[in-house]
PDB file of C-alpha atoms in Angstrom:
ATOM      1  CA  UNK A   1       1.707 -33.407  14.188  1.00 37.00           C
ATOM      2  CA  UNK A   2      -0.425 -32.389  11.022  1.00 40.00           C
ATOM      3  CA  UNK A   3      -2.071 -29.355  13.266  1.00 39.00           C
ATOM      4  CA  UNK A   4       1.300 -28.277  14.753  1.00 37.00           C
ATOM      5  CA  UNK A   5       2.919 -28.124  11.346  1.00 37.00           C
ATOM      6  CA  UNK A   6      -0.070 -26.128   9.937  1.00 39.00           C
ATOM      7  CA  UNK A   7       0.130 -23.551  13.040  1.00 40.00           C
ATOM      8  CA  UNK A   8       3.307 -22.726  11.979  1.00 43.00           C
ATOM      9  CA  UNK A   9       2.829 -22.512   8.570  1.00 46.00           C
ATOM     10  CA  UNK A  10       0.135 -19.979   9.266  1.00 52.00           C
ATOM     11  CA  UNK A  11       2.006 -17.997  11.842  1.00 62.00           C
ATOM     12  CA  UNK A  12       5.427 -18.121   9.630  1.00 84.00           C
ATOM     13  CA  UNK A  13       2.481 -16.704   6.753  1.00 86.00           C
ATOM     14  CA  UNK A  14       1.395 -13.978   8.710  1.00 89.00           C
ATOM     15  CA  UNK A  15       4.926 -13.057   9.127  1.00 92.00           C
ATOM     16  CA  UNK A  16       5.990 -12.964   5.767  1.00 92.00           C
ATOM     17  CA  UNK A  17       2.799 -11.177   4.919  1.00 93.00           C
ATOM     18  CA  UNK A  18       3.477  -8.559   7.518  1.00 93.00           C
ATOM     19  CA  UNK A  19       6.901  -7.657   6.318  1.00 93.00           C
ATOM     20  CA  UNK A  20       6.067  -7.867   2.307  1.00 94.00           C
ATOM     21  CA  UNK A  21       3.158  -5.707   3.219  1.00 95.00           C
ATOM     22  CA  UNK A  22       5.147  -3.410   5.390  1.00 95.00           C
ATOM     23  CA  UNK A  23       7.864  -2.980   2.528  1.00 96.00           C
ATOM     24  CA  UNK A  24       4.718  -2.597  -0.124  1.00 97.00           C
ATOM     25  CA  UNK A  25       3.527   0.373   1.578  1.00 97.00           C
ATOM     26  CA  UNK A  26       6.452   1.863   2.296  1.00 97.00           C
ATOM     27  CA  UNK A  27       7.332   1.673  -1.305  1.00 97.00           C
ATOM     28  CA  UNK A  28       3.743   3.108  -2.118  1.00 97.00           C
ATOM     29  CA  UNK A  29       4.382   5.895   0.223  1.00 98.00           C
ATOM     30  CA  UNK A  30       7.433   6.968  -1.389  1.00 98.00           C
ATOM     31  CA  UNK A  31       5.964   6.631  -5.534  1.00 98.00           C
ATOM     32  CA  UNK A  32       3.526   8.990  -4.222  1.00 97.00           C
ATOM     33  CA  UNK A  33       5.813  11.413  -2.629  1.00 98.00           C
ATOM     34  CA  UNK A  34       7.170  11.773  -5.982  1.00 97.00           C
ATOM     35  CA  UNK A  35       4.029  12.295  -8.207  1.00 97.00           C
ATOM     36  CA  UNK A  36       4.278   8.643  -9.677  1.00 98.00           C
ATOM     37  CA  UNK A  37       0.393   8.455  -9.645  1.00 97.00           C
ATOM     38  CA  UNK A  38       1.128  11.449 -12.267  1.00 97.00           C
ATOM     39  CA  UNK A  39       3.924   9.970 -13.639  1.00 97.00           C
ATOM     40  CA  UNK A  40       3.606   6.445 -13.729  1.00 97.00           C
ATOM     41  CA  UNK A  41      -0.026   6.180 -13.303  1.00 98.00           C
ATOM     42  CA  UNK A  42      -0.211   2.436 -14.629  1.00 98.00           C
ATOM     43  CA  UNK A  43       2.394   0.780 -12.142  1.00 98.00           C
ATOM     44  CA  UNK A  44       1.505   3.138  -9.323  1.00 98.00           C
ATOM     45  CA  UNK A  45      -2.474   2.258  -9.268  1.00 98.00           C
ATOM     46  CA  UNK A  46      -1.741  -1.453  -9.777  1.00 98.00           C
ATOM     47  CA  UNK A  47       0.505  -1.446  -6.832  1.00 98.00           C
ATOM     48  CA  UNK A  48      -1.912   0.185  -4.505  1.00 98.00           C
ATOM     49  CA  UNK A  49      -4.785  -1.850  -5.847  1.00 98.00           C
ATOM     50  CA  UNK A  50      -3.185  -5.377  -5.378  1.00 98.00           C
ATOM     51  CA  UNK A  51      -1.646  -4.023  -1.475  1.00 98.00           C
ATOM     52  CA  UNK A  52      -5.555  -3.399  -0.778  1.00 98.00           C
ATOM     53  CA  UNK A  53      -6.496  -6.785  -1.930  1.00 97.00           C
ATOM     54  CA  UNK A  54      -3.456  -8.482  -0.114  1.00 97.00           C
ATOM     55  CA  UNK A  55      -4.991  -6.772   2.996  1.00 96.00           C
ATOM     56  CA  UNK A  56      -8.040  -8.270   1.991  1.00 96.00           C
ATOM     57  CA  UNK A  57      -6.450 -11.592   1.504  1.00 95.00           C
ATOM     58  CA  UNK A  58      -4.659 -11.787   5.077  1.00 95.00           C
ATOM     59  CA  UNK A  59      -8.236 -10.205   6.754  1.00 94.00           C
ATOM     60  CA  UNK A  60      -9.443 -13.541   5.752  1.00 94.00           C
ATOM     61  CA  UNK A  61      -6.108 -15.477   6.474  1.00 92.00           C
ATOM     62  CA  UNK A  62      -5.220 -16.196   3.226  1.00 93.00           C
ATOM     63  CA  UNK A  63      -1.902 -15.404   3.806  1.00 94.00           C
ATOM     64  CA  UNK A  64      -0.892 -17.278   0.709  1.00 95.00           C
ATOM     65  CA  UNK A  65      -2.271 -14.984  -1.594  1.00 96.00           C
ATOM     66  CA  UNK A  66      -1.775 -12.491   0.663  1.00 96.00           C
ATOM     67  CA  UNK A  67       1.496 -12.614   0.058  1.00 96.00           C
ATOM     68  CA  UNK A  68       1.575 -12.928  -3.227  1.00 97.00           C
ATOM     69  CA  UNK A  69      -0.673  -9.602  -4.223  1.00 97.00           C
ATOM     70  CA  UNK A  70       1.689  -7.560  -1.051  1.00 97.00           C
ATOM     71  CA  UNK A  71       4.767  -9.162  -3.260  1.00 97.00           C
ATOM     72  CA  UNK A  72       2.976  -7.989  -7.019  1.00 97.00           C
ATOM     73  CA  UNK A  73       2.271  -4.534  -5.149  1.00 98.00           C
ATOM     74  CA  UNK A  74       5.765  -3.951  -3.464  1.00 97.00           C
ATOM     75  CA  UNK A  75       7.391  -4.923  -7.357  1.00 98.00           C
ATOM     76  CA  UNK A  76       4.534  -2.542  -8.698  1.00 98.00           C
ATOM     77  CA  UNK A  77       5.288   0.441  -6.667  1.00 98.00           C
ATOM     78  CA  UNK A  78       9.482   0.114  -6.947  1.00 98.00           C
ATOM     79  CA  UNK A  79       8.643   0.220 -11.086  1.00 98.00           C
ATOM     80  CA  UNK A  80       6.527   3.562  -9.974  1.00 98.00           C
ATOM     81  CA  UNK A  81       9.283   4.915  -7.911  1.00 98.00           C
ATOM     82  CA  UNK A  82      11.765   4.240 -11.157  1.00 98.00           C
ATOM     83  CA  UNK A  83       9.864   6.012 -13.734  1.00 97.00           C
ATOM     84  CA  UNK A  84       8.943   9.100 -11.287  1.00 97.00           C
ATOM     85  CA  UNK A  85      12.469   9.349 -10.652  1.00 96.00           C
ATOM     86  CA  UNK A  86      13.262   9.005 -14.110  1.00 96.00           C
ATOM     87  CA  UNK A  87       9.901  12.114 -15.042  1.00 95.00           C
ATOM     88  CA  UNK A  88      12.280  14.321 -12.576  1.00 91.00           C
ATOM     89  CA  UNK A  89      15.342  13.655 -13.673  1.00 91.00           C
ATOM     90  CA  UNK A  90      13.931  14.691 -17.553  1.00 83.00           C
ATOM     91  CA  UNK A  91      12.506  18.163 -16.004  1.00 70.00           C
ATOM     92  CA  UNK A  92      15.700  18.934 -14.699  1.00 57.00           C
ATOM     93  CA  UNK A  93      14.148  18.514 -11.217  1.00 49.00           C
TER      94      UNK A  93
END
């Protein structure tokens, strides 16, 4: 029972880890589409760095961490997406 239960844990892991990644980089892709590595340097580098080391993380299948650096990255890159927004909205852009 103890090795079924763990199987699924670590399949249900690789899930969630897939789909917070997924959402993570899609995020990433659009802060960078609008210039948030210029405009929001801080949140958009942090973002990127902790989706490489969640991809790191799940290479090893550590999806628990995994998940939790594709989570810090996805909340990184929508604060990225905010304040590039916000940089365009000040230029008149």
């Amino acid at each position: 029972m103890g090795g079924l239960l763990l199987t699924g844990a670590t399949g249900c892991g690789g899930s969630i880890y897939a789909i917070t990644s997924s959402s993570a980089s899609s995020k990433l892709e659009t802060a960078e589409a609008l210039g948030a590595e210029r405009y929001a340097p801080y949140e958009f580098w942090y973002a990127k760095l902790h989706l490489h080391k969640a991809m790191e993380e799940a290479s090893t299948a550590d999806y628990g961490d995994a998940i939790k650096f594709a989570g810090t990255a996805e909340e990184y890159a929508e604060k990225a997406i905010v304040l590039a927004k916000q940089a365009h909205e000040g230029s008149g852009r």
